[in-house]
mmCIF file of C-alpha atoms in Angstrom:
data_model
loop_
_atom_site.group_PDB
_atom_site.id
_atom_site.type_symbol
_atom_site.label_atom_id
_atom_site.label_comp_id
_atom_site.label_asym_id
_atom_site.label_seq_id
_atom_site.Cartn_x
_atom_site.Cartn_y
_atom_site.Cartn_z
ATOM 1 C CA MET Z 1 -12.315 -14.326 -11.968
ATOM 2 C CA LYS Z 2 -10.853 -12.595 -14.993
ATOM 3 C CA LYS Z 3 -13.109 -9.717 -15.868
ATOM 4 C CA THR Z 4 -13.027 -7.872 -19.144
ATOM 5 C CA LEU Z 5 -15.671 -5.251 -18.474
ATOM 6 C CA ALA Z 6 -15.508 -2.490 -15.911
ATOM 7 C CA VAL Z 7 -18.139 -2.488 -13.208
ATOM 8 C CA LEU Z 8 -19.487 0.908 -12.253
ATOM 9 C CA LEU Z 9 -20.060 1.182 -8.548
ATOM 10 C CA ALA Z 10 -23.504 2.630 -7.967
ATOM 11 C CA GLY Z 11 -23.850 5.687 -5.805
ATOM 12 C CA ALA Z 12 -20.128 6.559 -5.810
ATOM 13 C CA MET Z 13 -19.255 8.702 -2.815
ATOM 14 C CA ALA Z 14 -16.780 11.575 -2.772
ATOM 15 C CA ALA Z 15 -14.058 11.889 -0.167
ATOM 16 C CA SER Z 16 -12.255 15.078 0.797
ATOM 17 C CA LEU Z 17 -8.581 15.245 1.782
ATOM 18 C CA THR Z 18 -8.099 16.132 5.451
ATOM 19 C CA ALA Z 19 -5.608 15.340 8.210
ATOM 20 C CA CYS Z 20 -5.424 11.741 9.367
ATOM 21 C CA GLY Z 21 -3.428 10.335 12.308
ATOM 22 C CA GLY Z 22 0.347 10.115 12.256
ATOM 23 C CA SER Z 23 3.140 12.615 11.799
ATOM 24 C CA GLY Z 24 2.584 15.009 8.915
ATOM 25 C CA ALA Z 25 -0.096 12.724 7.523
ATOM 26 C CA SER Z 26 -2.996 13.618 5.245
ATOM 27 C CA THR Z 27 -6.013 11.464 4.413
ATOM 28 C CA ALA Z 28 -9.292 11.176 2.573
ATOM 29 C CA GLN Z 29 -11.877 11.352 5.346
ATOM 30 C CA THR Z 30 -15.557 11.058 4.511
ATOM 31 C CA THR Z 31 -18.320 13.447 5.389
ATOM 32 C CA ALA Z 32 -20.989 12.343 7.856
ATOM 33 C CA ALA Z 33 -23.379 11.635 5.016
ATOM 34 C CA ALA Z 34 -20.880 9.450 3.186
ATOM 35 C CA ALA Z 35 -20.123 7.577 6.380
ATOM 36 C CA ALA Z 36 -23.820 6.890 6.816
ATOM 37 C CA ASP Z 37 -24.097 5.681 3.236
ATOM 38 C CA SER Z 38 -21.143 3.353 3.745
ATOM 39 C CA LYS Z 39 -23.117 1.446 6.360
ATOM 40 C CA ASN Z 40 -25.567 0.519 3.656
ATOM 41 C CA GLU Z 41 -22.692 -0.992 1.651
ATOM 42 C CA ALA Z 42 -21.440 -3.141 4.523
ATOM 43 C CA ALA Z 43 -21.094 -6.811 3.786
ATOM 44 C CA PRO Z 44 -24.156 -8.884 4.682
ATOM 45 C CA ALA Z 45 -24.207 -11.639 7.224
ATOM 46 C CA SER Z 46 -22.587 -14.865 6.038
ATOM 47 C CA SER Z 47 -24.914 -17.307 4.347
ATOM 48 C CA GLY Z 48 -22.323 -19.665 2.887
ATOM 49 C CA SER Z 49 -23.346 -18.770 -0.678
ATOM 50 C CA GLY Z 50 -21.243 -15.880 -1.956
ATOM 51 C CA SER Z 51 -22.222 -13.427 0.765
ATOM 52 C CA TYR Z 52 -19.160 -11.253 0.172
ATOM 53 C CA THR Z 53 -17.609 -9.998 -3.049
ATOM 54 C CA LEU Z 54 -14.253 -8.252 -3.273
ATOM 55 C CA LYS Z 55 -13.315 -6.547 -6.546
ATOM 56 C CA VAL Z 56 -9.537 -6.179 -6.911
ATOM 57 C CA ASN Z 57 -8.149 -3.600 -9.324
ATOM 58 C CA THR Z 58 -4.693 -3.499 -10.914
ATOM 59 C CA ALA Z 59 -3.175 -1.399 -13.682
ATOM 60 C CA LEU Z 60 -1.309 -4.453 -14.976
ATOM 61 C CA SER Z 61 -2.121 -6.671 -17.930
ATOM 62 C CA GLU Z 62 -3.580 -10.176 -17.600
ATOM 63 C CA THR Z 63 -0.212 -11.686 -18.557
ATOM 64 C CA ASP Z 64 1.633 -9.996 -15.703
ATOM 65 C CA PRO Z 65 2.839 -12.298 -12.877
ATOM 66 C CA LEU Z 66 0.977 -10.189 -10.301
ATOM 67 C CA PHE Z 67 -2.335 -10.497 -12.122
ATOM 68 C CA ILE Z 68 -1.799 -14.233 -12.545
ATOM 69 C CA ALA Z 69 -0.980 -14.630 -8.840
ATOM 70 C CA LEU Z 70 -4.096 -12.685 -7.877
ATOM 71 C CA THR Z 71 -6.303 -15.021 -9.906
ATOM 72 C CA ASP Z 72 -4.475 -18.327 -9.516
ATOM 73 C CA VAL Z 73 -3.432 -17.964 -5.876
ATOM 74 C CA PHE Z 74 -5.379 -15.238 -4.067
ATOM 75 C CA GLU Z 75 -8.760 -15.746 -5.725
ATOM 76 C CA LYS Z 76 -8.487 -19.523 -5.758
ATOM 77 C CA ASN Z 77 -7.371 -19.864 -2.130
ATOM 78 C CA VAL Z 78 -9.934 -17.441 -0.758
ATOM 79 C CA GLU Z 79 -12.855 -19.001 -2.602
ATOM 80 C CA GLU Z 80 -11.794 -22.552 -1.756
ATOM 81 C CA LYS Z 81 -11.124 -21.874 1.929
ATOM 82 C CA THR Z 82 -14.387 -19.955 2.429
ATOM 83 C CA ASN Z 83 -16.378 -22.515 0.414
ATOM 84 C CA GLY Z 84 -17.307 -19.791 -2.041
ATOM 85 C CA ASP Z 85 -18.682 -17.471 0.631
ATOM 86 C CA VAL Z 86 -16.117 -14.835 -0.358
ATOM 87 C CA GLN Z 87 -15.965 -14.230 -4.108
ATOM 88 C CA ILE Z 88 -12.929 -12.484 -5.632
ATOM 89 C CA GLU Z 89 -13.087 -10.606 -8.939
ATOM 90 C CA VAL Z 90 -9.758 -9.409 -10.374
ATOM 91 C CA TYR Z 91 -9.658 -6.607 -12.949
ATOM 92 C CA SER Z 92 -6.723 -5.726 -15.218
ATOM 93 C CA GLY Z 93 -5.883 -2.463 -16.954
ATOM 94 C CA SER Z 94 -7.356 -0.216 -14.234
ATOM 95 C CA GLN Z 95 -10.885 -1.176 -15.303
ATOM 96 C CA LEU Z 96 -12.305 -0.015 -11.970
ATOM 97 C CA GLY Z 97 -10.539 3.348 -12.240
ATOM 98 C CA ASN Z 98 -7.122 4.649 -11.255
ATOM 99 C CA ASP Z 99 -5.612 3.833 -7.873
ATOM 100 C CA GLU Z 100 -6.863 7.029 -6.261
ATOM 101 C CA ASP Z 101 -10.447 6.395 -7.393
ATOM 102 C CA VAL Z 102 -10.441 2.863 -5.990
ATOM 103 C CA LEU Z 103 -8.857 3.973 -2.718
ATOM 104 C CA GLU Z 104 -11.600 6.575 -2.309
ATOM 105 C CA GLN Z 105 -14.224 3.897 -2.916
ATOM 106 C CA ALA Z 106 -12.542 1.660 -0.351
ATOM 107 C CA ILE Z 107 -12.327 4.338 2.299
ATOM 108 C CA VAL Z 108 -16.113 4.714 2.349
ATOM 109 C CA GLY Z 109 -16.731 0.996 2.702
ATOM 110 C CA ALA Z 110 -17.060 -0.402 -0.828
ATOM 111 C CA GLY Z 111 -15.951 -3.993 -1.374
ATOM 112 C CA VAL Z 112 -12.976 -3.051 -3.521
ATOM 113 C CA GLY Z 113 -9.222 -3.373 -3.280
ATOM 114 C CA VAL Z 114 -6.226 -2.275 -5.310
ATOM 115 C CA ILE Z 115 -2.612 -3.237 -5.824
ATOM 116 C CA THR Z 116 -0.938 0.049 -5.025
ATOM 117 C CA ASP Z 117 2.363 1.551 -3.972
ATOM 118 C CA PRO Z 118 3.561 3.522 -0.931
ATOM 119 C CA GLY Z 119 3.567 6.754 -2.923
ATOM 120 C CA ARG Z 120 -0.211 6.593 -3.417
ATOM 121 C CA LEU Z 121 -0.750 5.840 0.263
ATOM 122 C CA SER Z 122 1.330 8.883 1.208
ATOM 123 C CA ASN Z 123 -1.763 10.950 0.366
ATOM 124 C CA TYR Z 124 -3.170 9.520 3.596
ATOM 125 C CA VAL Z 125 -0.103 8.862 5.745
ATOM 126 C CA TYR Z 126 2.640 11.061 4.370
ATOM 127 C CA ASP Z 127 5.697 9.296 5.775
ATOM 128 C CA ILE Z 128 4.922 5.949 4.130
ATOM 129 C CA GLY Z 129 5.990 7.473 0.819
ATOM 130 C CA VAL Z 130 9.608 7.108 1.955
ATOM 131 C CA LEU Z 131 9.334 3.409 1.048
ATOM 132 C CA GLN Z 132 9.170 4.478 -2.601
ATOM 133 C CA ALA Z 133 11.922 7.076 -2.348
ATOM 134 C CA PRO Z 134 14.955 6.720 -4.647
ATOM 135 C CA TYR Z 135 17.529 4.110 -3.669
ATOM 136 C CA ILE Z 136 15.949 3.489 -0.246
ATOM 137 C CA ALA Z 137 16.623 -0.160 -1.125
ATOM 138 C CA GLU Z 138 18.833 -1.631 -3.816
ATOM 139 C CA SER Z 139 17.526 -5.186 -4.013
ATOM 140 C CA TYR Z 140 14.359 -7.204 -3.487
ATOM 141 C CA ASP Z 141 15.672 -8.696 -0.249
ATOM 142 C CA GLU Z 142 16.628 -5.283 1.099
ATOM 143 C CA ALA Z 143 13.227 -3.898 0.132
ATOM 144 C CA LEU Z 144 11.480 -6.687 2.043
ATOM 145 C CA LYS Z 145 13.425 -5.700 5.159
ATOM 146 C CA LEU Z 146 11.911 -2.228 5.030
ATOM 147 C CA PHE Z 147 8.504 -3.780 5.665
ATOM 148 C CA GLU Z 148 9.761 -5.629 8.717
ATOM 149 C CA THR Z 149 10.816 -2.488 10.591
ATOM 150 C CA GLU Z 150 8.909 -0.995 13.505
ATOM 151 C CA THR Z 151 8.912 2.275 11.574
ATOM 152 C CA TYR Z 152 6.891 0.634 8.809
ATOM 153 C CA LYS Z 153 4.575 -1.145 11.241
ATOM 154 C CA LYS Z 154 3.726 2.197 12.843
ATOM 155 C CA MET Z 155 2.906 3.667 9.431
ATOM 156 C CA GLU Z 156 0.835 0.587 8.570
ATOM 157 C CA THR Z 157 -1.273 1.148 11.688
ATOM 158 C CA GLU Z 158 -1.776 4.785 10.688
ATOM 159 C CA VAL Z 159 -2.894 3.737 7.198
ATOM 160 C CA GLU Z 160 -5.416 1.341 8.707
ATOM 161 C CA ASN Z 161 -6.633 4.083 11.056
ATOM 162 C CA CYS Z 162 -7.483 6.055 7.927
ATOM 163 C CA GLY Z 163 -9.973 3.435 6.766
ATOM 164 C CA PHE Z 164 -7.873 0.915 4.859
ATOM 165 C CA GLN Z 165 -6.780 -2.658 5.471
ATOM 166 C CA ILE Z 166 -3.401 -3.745 4.119
ATOM 167 C CA LEU Z 167 -3.668 -7.467 3.418
ATOM 168 C CA SER Z 168 0.040 -7.767 2.589
ATOM 169 C CA PHE Z 169 2.759 -5.556 1.124
ATOM 170 C CA ASN Z 170 4.903 -8.177 -0.579
ATOM 171 C CA TYR Z 171 3.929 -7.903 -4.252
ATOM 172 C CA TYR Z 172 7.288 -7.228 -5.901
ATOM 173 C CA GLN Z 173 6.969 -5.771 -9.365
ATOM 174 C CA GLY Z 174 10.668 -5.340 -9.977
ATOM 175 C CA GLU Z 175 13.342 -2.709 -10.247
ATOM 176 C CA ARG Z 176 12.327 0.542 -11.925
ATOM 177 C CA GLU Z 177 14.351 1.568 -14.962
ATOM 178 C CA LEU Z 178 14.180 4.243 -17.663
ATOM 179 C CA PHE Z 179 12.736 3.452 -21.098
ATOM 180 C CA THR Z 180 13.305 6.356 -23.458
ATOM 181 C CA LYS Z 181 13.298 7.413 -27.095
ATOM 182 C CA ASN Z 182 16.772 8.956 -26.717
ATOM 183 C CA PRO Z 183 19.776 7.354 -24.983
ATOM 184 C CA VAL Z 184 20.229 8.298 -21.328
ATOM 185 C CA LYS Z 185 23.645 7.733 -19.770
ATOM 186 C CA GLY Z 186 23.456 10.280 -16.960
ATOM 187 C CA PRO Z 187 21.276 13.022 -15.453
ATOM 188 C CA ALA Z 188 22.377 15.552 -18.085
ATOM 189 C CA ASP Z 189 20.850 13.387 -20.816
ATOM 190 C CA LEU Z 190 17.419 13.638 -19.191
ATOM 191 C CA LYS Z 191 17.358 17.431 -19.343
ATOM 192 C CA GLY Z 192 14.302 18.572 -21.281
ATOM 193 C CA GLN Z 193 12.951 15.053 -21.752
ATOM 194 C CA ARG Z 194 9.348 14.512 -20.711
ATOM 195 C CA ILE Z 195 9.057 11.353 -18.639
ATOM 196 C CA ARG Z 196 5.778 9.895 -17.454
ATOM 197 C CA SER Z 197 5.090 10.069 -13.703
ATOM 198 C CA SER Z 198 2.370 8.143 -11.915
ATOM 199 C CA GLY Z 199 1.385 11.326 -10.091
ATOM 200 C CA SER Z 200 2.851 10.203 -6.792
ATOM 201 C CA GLN Z 201 4.849 13.161 -5.485
ATOM 202 C CA VAL Z 202 7.821 11.013 -4.521
ATOM 203 C CA VAL Z 203 7.974 9.578 -8.060
ATOM 204 C CA THR Z 204 7.689 13.043 -9.612
ATOM 205 C CA SER Z 205 10.382 14.455 -7.310
ATOM 206 C CA THR Z 206 12.677 11.514 -8.061
ATOM 207 C CA LEU Z 207 12.386 11.930 -11.825
ATOM 208 C CA GLU Z 208 12.910 15.677 -11.613
ATOM 209 C CA ALA Z 209 15.965 15.177 -9.392
ATOM 210 C CA MET Z 210 17.279 12.777 -12.037
ATOM 211 C CA GLY Z 211 16.998 15.629 -14.553
ATOM 212 C CA ALA Z 212 13.675 15.010 -16.303
ATOM 213 C CA ASN Z 213 10.578 17.044 -16.905
ATOM 214 C CA THR Z 214 7.522 15.093 -15.794
ATOM 215 C CA SER Z 215 4.089 14.489 -17.227
ATOM 216 C CA VAL Z 216 1.479 12.823 -15.022
ATOM 217 C CA LEU Z 217 -0.414 10.108 -16.885
ATOM 218 C CA ALA Z 218 -2.238 6.916 -16.055
ATOM 219 C CA TRP Z 219 -0.137 3.899 -17.037
ATOM 220 C CA SER Z 220 -2.887 2.844 -19.448
ATOM 221 C CA GLU Z 221 -2.236 6.083 -21.375
ATOM 222 C CA ALA Z 222 1.562 5.754 -21.544
ATOM 223 C CA TYR Z 223 1.780 3.721 -24.784
ATOM 224 C CA GLN Z 224 -0.344 6.162 -26.757
ATOM 225 C CA ALA Z 225 1.454 9.155 -25.235
ATOM 226 C CA LEU Z 226 4.798 7.722 -26.388
ATOM 227 C CA GLN Z 227 3.368 6.887 -29.802
ATOM 228 C CA GLN Z 228 2.100 10.446 -30.230
ATOM 229 C CA GLN Z 229 5.327 12.057 -28.946
ATOM 230 C CA VAL Z 230 3.532 13.552 -25.924
ATOM 231 C CA ILE Z 231 6.290 12.102 -23.742
ATOM 232 C CA GLU Z 232 9.799 10.819 -24.453
ATOM 233 C CA GLY Z 233 9.993 8.085 -21.868
ATOM 234 C CA VAL Z 234 8.698 6.199 -18.854
ATOM 235 C CA GLU Z 235 10.169 4.742 -15.677
ATOM 236 C CA VAL Z 236 8.923 1.221 -15.228
ATOM 237 C CA HIS Z 237 9.889 -2.334 -14.298
ATOM 238 C CA LEU Z 238 10.624 -4.973 -16.943
ATOM 239 C CA SER Z 239 7.478 -7.089 -16.544
ATOM 240 C CA ALA Z 240 5.180 -4.086 -17.041
ATOM 241 C CA ALA Z 241 7.331 -2.853 -19.928
ATOM 242 C CA VAL Z 242 6.796 -6.162 -21.703
ATOM 243 C CA GLY Z 243 3.109 -6.269 -20.750
ATOM 244 C CA SER Z 244 2.605 -2.856 -22.325
ATOM 245 C CA SER Z 245 4.918 -3.419 -25.321
ATOM 246 C CA MET Z 246 7.347 -0.618 -24.532
ATOM 247 C CA GLN Z 247 9.715 -2.059 -27.157
ATOM 248 C CA GLU Z 248 7.294 -0.767 -29.789
ATOM 249 C CA VAL Z 249 7.347 2.871 -28.659
ATOM 250 C CA THR Z 250 10.753 3.384 -26.989
ATOM 251 C CA LYS Z 251 14.298 2.606 -28.156
ATOM 252 C CA TYR Z 252 16.589 2.664 -25.136
ATOM 253 C CA LEU Z 253 16.769 1.103 -21.679
ATOM 254 C CA ALA Z 254 18.918 2.509 -18.876
ATOM 255 C CA PHE Z 255 19.262 0.332 -15.765
ATOM 256 C CA THR Z 256 19.046 3.181 -13.268
ATOM 257 C CA GLY Z 257 17.549 0.911 -10.601
ATOM 258 C CA HIS Z 258 16.190 3.955 -8.783
ATOM 259 C CA GLN Z 259 13.452 2.000 -7.061
ATOM 260 C CA GLN Z 260 12.609 -1.520 -5.919
ATOM 261 C CA LEU Z 261 8.842 -1.580 -6.390
ATOM 262 C CA LEU Z 262 7.046 -3.463 -3.658
ATOM 263 C CA THR Z 263 3.311 -2.944 -3.744
ATOM 264 C CA GLY Z 264 0.481 -3.937 -1.449
ATOM 265 C CA LEU Z 265 -3.059 -5.238 -1.690
ATOM 266 C CA VAL Z 266 -5.117 -2.588 0.070
ATOM 267 C CA ILE Z 267 -8.847 -2.936 0.718
ATOM 268 C CA SER Z 268 -11.574 -1.237 2.757
ATOM 269 C CA GLN Z 269 -11.178 -1.512 6.514
ATOM 270 C CA SER Z 270 -14.942 -1.082 6.927
ATOM 271 C CA TRP Z 271 -15.718 -3.926 4.508
ATOM 272 C CA TYR Z 272 -12.994 -6.121 6.002
ATOM 273 C CA SER Z 273 -14.232 -5.594 9.551
ATOM 274 C CA LYS Z 274 -17.636 -7.076 8.628
ATOM 275 C CA LEU Z 275 -16.051 -10.409 7.689
ATOM 276 C CA PRO Z 276 -15.962 -13.280 10.171
ATOM 277 C CA GLU Z 277 -12.556 -13.376 11.870
ATOM 278 C CA GLU Z 278 -11.769 -16.671 10.145
ATOM 279 C CA TYR Z 279 -12.304 -15.066 6.738
ATOM 280 C CA GLN Z 280 -10.099 -12.100 7.676
ATOM 281 C CA THR Z 281 -7.257 -14.510 8.393
ATOM 282 C CA ILE Z 282 -7.871 -16.359 5.128
ATOM 283 C CA LEU Z 283 -7.680 -13.121 3.122
ATOM 284 C CA LYS Z 284 -4.416 -12.069 4.759
ATOM 285 C CA GLU Z 285 -2.775 -15.456 4.341
ATOM 286 C CA ALA Z 286 -3.950 -15.800 0.738
ATOM 287 C CA SER Z 287 -2.697 -12.320 -0.110
ATOM 288 C CA TYR Z 288 0.724 -13.055 1.354
ATOM 289 C CA GLU Z 289 0.981 -16.299 -0.601
ATOM 290 C CA ALA Z 290 -0.079 -14.551 -3.799
ATOM 291 C CA GLY Z 291 2.505 -11.816 -3.236
ATOM 292 C CA LYS Z 292 5.218 -14.391 -2.638
ATOM 293 C CA SER Z 293 4.255 -16.323 -5.780
ATOM 294 C CA ALA Z 294 4.113 -13.179 -7.911
ATOM 295 C CA SER Z 295 7.469 -11.921 -6.645
ATOM 296 C CA GLU Z 296 9.226 -15.221 -7.296
ATOM 297 C CA ASN Z 297 7.831 -15.320 -10.836
ATOM 298 C CA VAL Z 298 8.857 -11.734 -11.557
ATOM 299 C CA ILE Z 299 12.426 -12.440 -10.476
ATOM 300 C CA ALA Z 300 12.561 -15.763 -12.350
ATOM 301 C CA LYS Z 301 11.340 -14.170 -15.593
ATOM 302 C CA ASN Z 302 13.470 -11.015 -15.627
ATOM 303 C CA ASP Z 303 15.963 -12.465 -18.126
ATOM 304 C CA GLU Z 304 13.066 -13.555 -20.327
ATOM 305 C CA TYR Z 305 11.533 -10.066 -20.155
ATOM 306 C CA LEU Z 306 14.842 -8.452 -21.072
ATOM 307 C CA LYS Z 307 15.259 -10.780 -24.045
ATOM 308 C CA THR Z 308 11.750 -9.939 -25.277
ATOM 309 C CA LEU Z 309 12.567 -6.242 -25.051
ATOM 310 C CA THR Z 310 15.948 -6.468 -26.781
ATOM 311 C CA ASP Z 311 14.596 -8.820 -29.451
ATOM 312 C CA GLY Z 312 11.957 -6.154 -30.055
ATOM 313 C CA GLY Z 313 14.608 -3.521 -30.729
ATOM 314 C CA ILE Z 314 15.388 -2.050 -27.304
ATOM 315 C CA GLN Z 315 19.047 -1.097 -26.845
ATOM 316 C CA VAL Z 316 20.547 -1.243 -23.344
ATOM 317 C CA VAL Z 317 22.537 1.890 -22.534
ATOM 318 C CA GLU Z 318 25.333 1.727 -19.981
ATOM 319 C CA CYS Z 319 24.374 4.462 -17.548
ATOM 320 C CA ASP Z 320 26.122 6.121 -14.607
ATOM 321 C CA LYS Z 321 23.993 4.765 -11.757
ATOM 322 C CA GLU Z 322 26.110 6.491 -9.109
ATOM 323 C CA ALA Z 323 25.476 9.855 -10.760
ATOM 324 C CA PHE Z 324 21.734 9.244 -10.575
ATOM 325 C CA LYS Z 325 22.021 8.214 -6.917
ATOM 326 C CA THR Z 326 23.908 11.400 -6.092
ATOM 327 C CA ALA Z 327 21.368 13.507 -7.988
ATOM 328 C CA CYS Z 328 18.544 11.914 -5.985
ATOM 329 C CA ASP Z 329 20.043 12.636 -2.551
ATOM 330 C CA LYS Z 330 18.156 15.922 -2.357
ATOM 331 C CA VAL Z 331 14.769 14.190 -2.669
ATOM 332 C CA TYR Z 332 14.834 13.219 1.010
ATOM 333 C CA ASP Z 333 15.238 16.832 2.112
ATOM 334 C CA GLU Z 334 12.734 18.124 -0.440
ATOM 335 C CA MET Z 335 10.133 15.578 0.622
ATOM 336 C CA LYS Z 336 10.953 15.950 4.335
ATOM 337 C CA TYR Z 337 11.793 12.248 4.560
ATOM 338 C CA SER Z 338 15.254 12.612 6.087
ATOM 339 C CA GLU Z 339 14.091 11.897 9.639
ATOM 340 C CA VAL Z 340 12.017 8.815 8.825
ATOM 341 C CA LYS Z 341 14.812 7.484 6.573
ATOM 342 C CA ALA Z 342 17.248 7.887 9.465
ATOM 343 C CA ALA Z 343 14.903 5.862 11.681
ATOM 344 C CA ILE Z 344 14.732 3.062 9.089
ATOM 345 C CA ASP Z 345 18.495 3.125 8.564
ATOM 346 C CA ALA Z 346 19.040 2.831 12.324
ATOM 347 C CA GLU Z 347 16.729 -0.174 12.553
ATOM 348 C CA LEU Z 348 18.473 -1.884 9.635
ATOM 349 C CA GLY Z 349 21.929 -1.058 10.976
ATOM 350 C CA ARG Z 350 23.118 0.877 7.974
#
């Protein structure tokens, strides 16, 4: 269901960051009191009449292919196949809070989920952030292969051991590029420019390696920050740039292609475990189908998005992509991702 008003979750519970299974991992692990409270939020026994409700949060607009796939494919399939016993509510524009807030709600058992990226999940299982590292993949197909490796599957298990359930990680949002007020042809042109970062450490490190200063802001704040000259640019994929009207507040587009953004639908493991096994399967299958639909639409509409942006005044700058790639090499050492990258490279034969 398309929701336009945020729903405040009663009795919100805090989670503290502590170690959680896996190499070099960190996680939000609840206190004993919060764990006890989460039992009270567990899904009730099935009655065949909307016994379970899952609220799904995304930072994207309602016109974005991912939002449309969540409502038209995920929501529709789940509700039809469970005869309405599982109700899905999809929220745009981070109405339920930022990704971190929703993940903390999920970890203590609330019936919430979020479309999020590997960088956010690295707060819980550190190594998974490598999947968002610069130039780890250079195409959609190559990015999908990352999620087929045994290295990823091990990290996925560790994430789920931390209290989450990954329904699927195949929501492709596109290639990340630079949208700026000043032309950027190479790393030197980014010097001194303030570029918005999501707050994920791997994103911040990537932008700084590329030459930028970073400013951590929620995506919903980016337009106003650009309008008010708080920042000079953002790194974002074309569909989100159009959805947030970046052509109105930036002038230049550099196809740096520093990231292929695959995101996942992540929900509460505690809430998920209370579902009948049949419903668990339905949620996973519906999420995968929604991710596939969204990804295909994003790819199919990229030319349309670019035309909208250029018609709106955006100028495409021919940039030195190889220079950016070279500048980003140090991110793997800085983030201590060299070993896990080597394992992925070995599995993919590259």
